[in-house]
mmCIF file of C-alpha atoms in Angstrom:
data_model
loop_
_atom_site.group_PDB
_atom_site.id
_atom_site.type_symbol
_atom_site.label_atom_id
_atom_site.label_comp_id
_atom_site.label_asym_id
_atom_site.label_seq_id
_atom_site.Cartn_x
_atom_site.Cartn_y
_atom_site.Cartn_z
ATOM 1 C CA UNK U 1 5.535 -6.629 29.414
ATOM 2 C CA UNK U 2 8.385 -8.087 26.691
ATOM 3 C CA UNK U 3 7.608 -8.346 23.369
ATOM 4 C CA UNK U 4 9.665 -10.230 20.957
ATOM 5 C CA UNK U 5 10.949 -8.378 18.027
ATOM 6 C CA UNK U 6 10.835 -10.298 14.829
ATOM 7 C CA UNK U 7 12.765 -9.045 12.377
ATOM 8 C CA UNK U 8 12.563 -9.762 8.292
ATOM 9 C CA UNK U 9 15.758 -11.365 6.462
ATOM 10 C CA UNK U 10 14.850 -9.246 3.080
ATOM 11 C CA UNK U 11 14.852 -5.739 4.473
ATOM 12 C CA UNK U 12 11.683 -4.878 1.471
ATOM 13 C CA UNK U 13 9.333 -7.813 2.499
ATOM 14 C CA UNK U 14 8.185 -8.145 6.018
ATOM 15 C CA UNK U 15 4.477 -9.632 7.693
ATOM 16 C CA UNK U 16 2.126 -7.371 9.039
ATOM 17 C CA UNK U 17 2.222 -9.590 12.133
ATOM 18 C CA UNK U 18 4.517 -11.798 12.862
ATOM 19 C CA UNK U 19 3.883 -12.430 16.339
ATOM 20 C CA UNK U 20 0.138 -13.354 14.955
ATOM 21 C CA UNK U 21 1.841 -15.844 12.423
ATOM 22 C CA UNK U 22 4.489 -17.552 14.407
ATOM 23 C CA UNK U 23 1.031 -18.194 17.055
ATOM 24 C CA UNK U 24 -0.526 -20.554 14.274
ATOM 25 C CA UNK U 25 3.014 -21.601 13.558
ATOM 26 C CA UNK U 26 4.026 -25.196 12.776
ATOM 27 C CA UNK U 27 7.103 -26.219 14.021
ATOM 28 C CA UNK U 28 9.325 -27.975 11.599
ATOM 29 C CA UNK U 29 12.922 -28.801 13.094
ATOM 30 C CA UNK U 30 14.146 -25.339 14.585
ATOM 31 C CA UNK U 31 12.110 -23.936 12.482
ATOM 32 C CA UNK U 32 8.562 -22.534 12.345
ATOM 33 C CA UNK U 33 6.330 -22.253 9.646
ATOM 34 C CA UNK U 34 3.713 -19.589 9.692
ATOM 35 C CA UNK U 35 1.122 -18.721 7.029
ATOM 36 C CA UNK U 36 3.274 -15.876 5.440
ATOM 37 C CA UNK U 37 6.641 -16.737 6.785
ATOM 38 C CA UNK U 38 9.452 -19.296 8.115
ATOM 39 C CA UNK U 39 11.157 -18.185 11.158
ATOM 40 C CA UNK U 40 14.344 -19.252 12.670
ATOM 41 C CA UNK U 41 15.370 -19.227 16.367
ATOM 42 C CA UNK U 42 16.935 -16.237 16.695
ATOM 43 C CA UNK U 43 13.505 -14.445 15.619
ATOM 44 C CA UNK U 44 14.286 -13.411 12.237
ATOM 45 C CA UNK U 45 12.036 -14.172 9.162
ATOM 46 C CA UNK U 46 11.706 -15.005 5.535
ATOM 47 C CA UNK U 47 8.359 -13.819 4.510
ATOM 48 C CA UNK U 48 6.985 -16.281 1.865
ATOM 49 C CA UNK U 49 6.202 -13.304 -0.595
ATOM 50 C CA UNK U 50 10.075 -12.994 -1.126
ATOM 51 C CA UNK U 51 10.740 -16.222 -2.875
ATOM 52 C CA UNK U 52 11.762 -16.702 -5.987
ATOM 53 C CA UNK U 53 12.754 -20.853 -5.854
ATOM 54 C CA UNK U 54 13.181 -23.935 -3.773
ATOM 55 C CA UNK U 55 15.170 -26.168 -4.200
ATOM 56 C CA UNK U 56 15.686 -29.699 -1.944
ATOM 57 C CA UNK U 57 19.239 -31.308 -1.343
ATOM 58 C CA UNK U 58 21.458 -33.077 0.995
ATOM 59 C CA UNK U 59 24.189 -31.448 2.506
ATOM 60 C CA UNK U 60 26.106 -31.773 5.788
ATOM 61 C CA UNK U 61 26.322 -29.507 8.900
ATOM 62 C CA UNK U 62 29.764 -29.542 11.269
ATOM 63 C CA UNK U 63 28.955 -30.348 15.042
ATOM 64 C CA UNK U 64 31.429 -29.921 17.792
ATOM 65 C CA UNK U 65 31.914 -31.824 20.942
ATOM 66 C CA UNK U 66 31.799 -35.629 21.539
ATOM 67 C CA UNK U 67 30.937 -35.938 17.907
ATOM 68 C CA UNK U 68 33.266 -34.091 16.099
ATOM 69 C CA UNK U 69 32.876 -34.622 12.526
ATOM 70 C CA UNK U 70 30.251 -33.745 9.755
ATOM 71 C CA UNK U 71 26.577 -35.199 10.271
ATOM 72 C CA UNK U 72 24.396 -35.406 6.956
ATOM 73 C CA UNK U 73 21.201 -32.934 6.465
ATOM 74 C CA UNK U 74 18.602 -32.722 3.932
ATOM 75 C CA UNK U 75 18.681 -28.774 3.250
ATOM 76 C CA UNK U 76 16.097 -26.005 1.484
ATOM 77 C CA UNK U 77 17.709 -23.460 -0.312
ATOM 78 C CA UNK U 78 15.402 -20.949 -1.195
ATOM 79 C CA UNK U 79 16.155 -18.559 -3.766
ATOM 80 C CA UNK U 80 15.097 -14.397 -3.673
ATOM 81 C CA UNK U 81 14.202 -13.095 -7.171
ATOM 82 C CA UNK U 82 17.890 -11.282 -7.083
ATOM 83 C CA UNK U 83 19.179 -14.787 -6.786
ATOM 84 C CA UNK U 84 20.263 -14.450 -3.227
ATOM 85 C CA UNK U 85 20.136 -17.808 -1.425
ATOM 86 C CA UNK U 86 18.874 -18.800 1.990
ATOM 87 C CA UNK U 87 19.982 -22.452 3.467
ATOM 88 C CA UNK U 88 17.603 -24.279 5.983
ATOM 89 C CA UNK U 89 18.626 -27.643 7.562
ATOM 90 C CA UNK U 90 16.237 -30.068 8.469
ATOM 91 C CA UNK U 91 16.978 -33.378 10.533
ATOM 92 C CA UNK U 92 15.584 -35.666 7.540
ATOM 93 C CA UNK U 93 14.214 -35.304 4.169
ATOM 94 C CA UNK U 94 10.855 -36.417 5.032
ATOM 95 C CA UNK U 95 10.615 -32.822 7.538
ATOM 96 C CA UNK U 96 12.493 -31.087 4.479
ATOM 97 C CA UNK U 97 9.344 -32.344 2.124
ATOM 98 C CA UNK U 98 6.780 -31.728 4.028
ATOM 99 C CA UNK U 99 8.498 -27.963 5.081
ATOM 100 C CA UNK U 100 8.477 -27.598 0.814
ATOM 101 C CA UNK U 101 5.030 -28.699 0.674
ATOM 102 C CA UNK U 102 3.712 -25.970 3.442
ATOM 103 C CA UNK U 103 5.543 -23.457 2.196
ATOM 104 C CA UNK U 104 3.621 -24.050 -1.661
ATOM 105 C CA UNK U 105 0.844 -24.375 -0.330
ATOM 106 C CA UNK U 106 0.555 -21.320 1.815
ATOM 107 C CA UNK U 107 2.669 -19.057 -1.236
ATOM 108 C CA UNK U 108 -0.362 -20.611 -3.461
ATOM 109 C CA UNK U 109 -2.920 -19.298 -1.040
ATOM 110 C CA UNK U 110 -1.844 -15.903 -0.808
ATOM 111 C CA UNK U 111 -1.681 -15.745 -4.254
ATOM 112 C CA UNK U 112 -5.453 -16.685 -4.759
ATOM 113 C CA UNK U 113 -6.369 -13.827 -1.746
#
């Protein structure tokens, strides 16, 4: 039987279990949102614990194809304590507030366990 590997994006902070997490995931864009952790496509992870800031802007993201230009994004940037910054993209800033919002909440609840 396969088992995904999930693997950390700050080498010093991981989640016990990940695969336990991303199973009461919400899925927010490309993006899932556990209790302790985001996690991107390619199975890595930024555990919640690791976060110094977040910060909400706009940006744009390059597409190829029929389309080739620059399409606009609302982005997270989240911020480790050693300042070193992670971008997310999300389709629209309502998905980019509410992804904020969960992430708060759940770094807010670990804090009170």
């Amino acid at each position: 039987m396969f088992t995904k590997k999930y693997t950390s994006l700050v080498e010093s902070v991981t989640v016990n279990d990940p695969a336990a997490d991303i199973k009461t995931s919400q899925k927010m864009g490309r993006y899932k949102l556990g209790k302790y952790a985001i996690y991107q496509p390619d199975s890595r992870y930024l555990p919640y614990a690791a976060i110094n800031t977040i910060k909400q802007d706009k940006g744009t993201t390059h597409v190829t194809g029929c389309c080739i230009g620059c399409l606009p994004v609302d982005r997270l940037v989240i911020r480790l304590a050693d300042g070193k910054p992670f971008v997310f993209e999300f389709d629209s800033e309502e998905m980019a507030e509410k992804a904020v919002r969960w992430i708060e909440e759940c770094r807010t609840n670990a804090n009170n366990d």
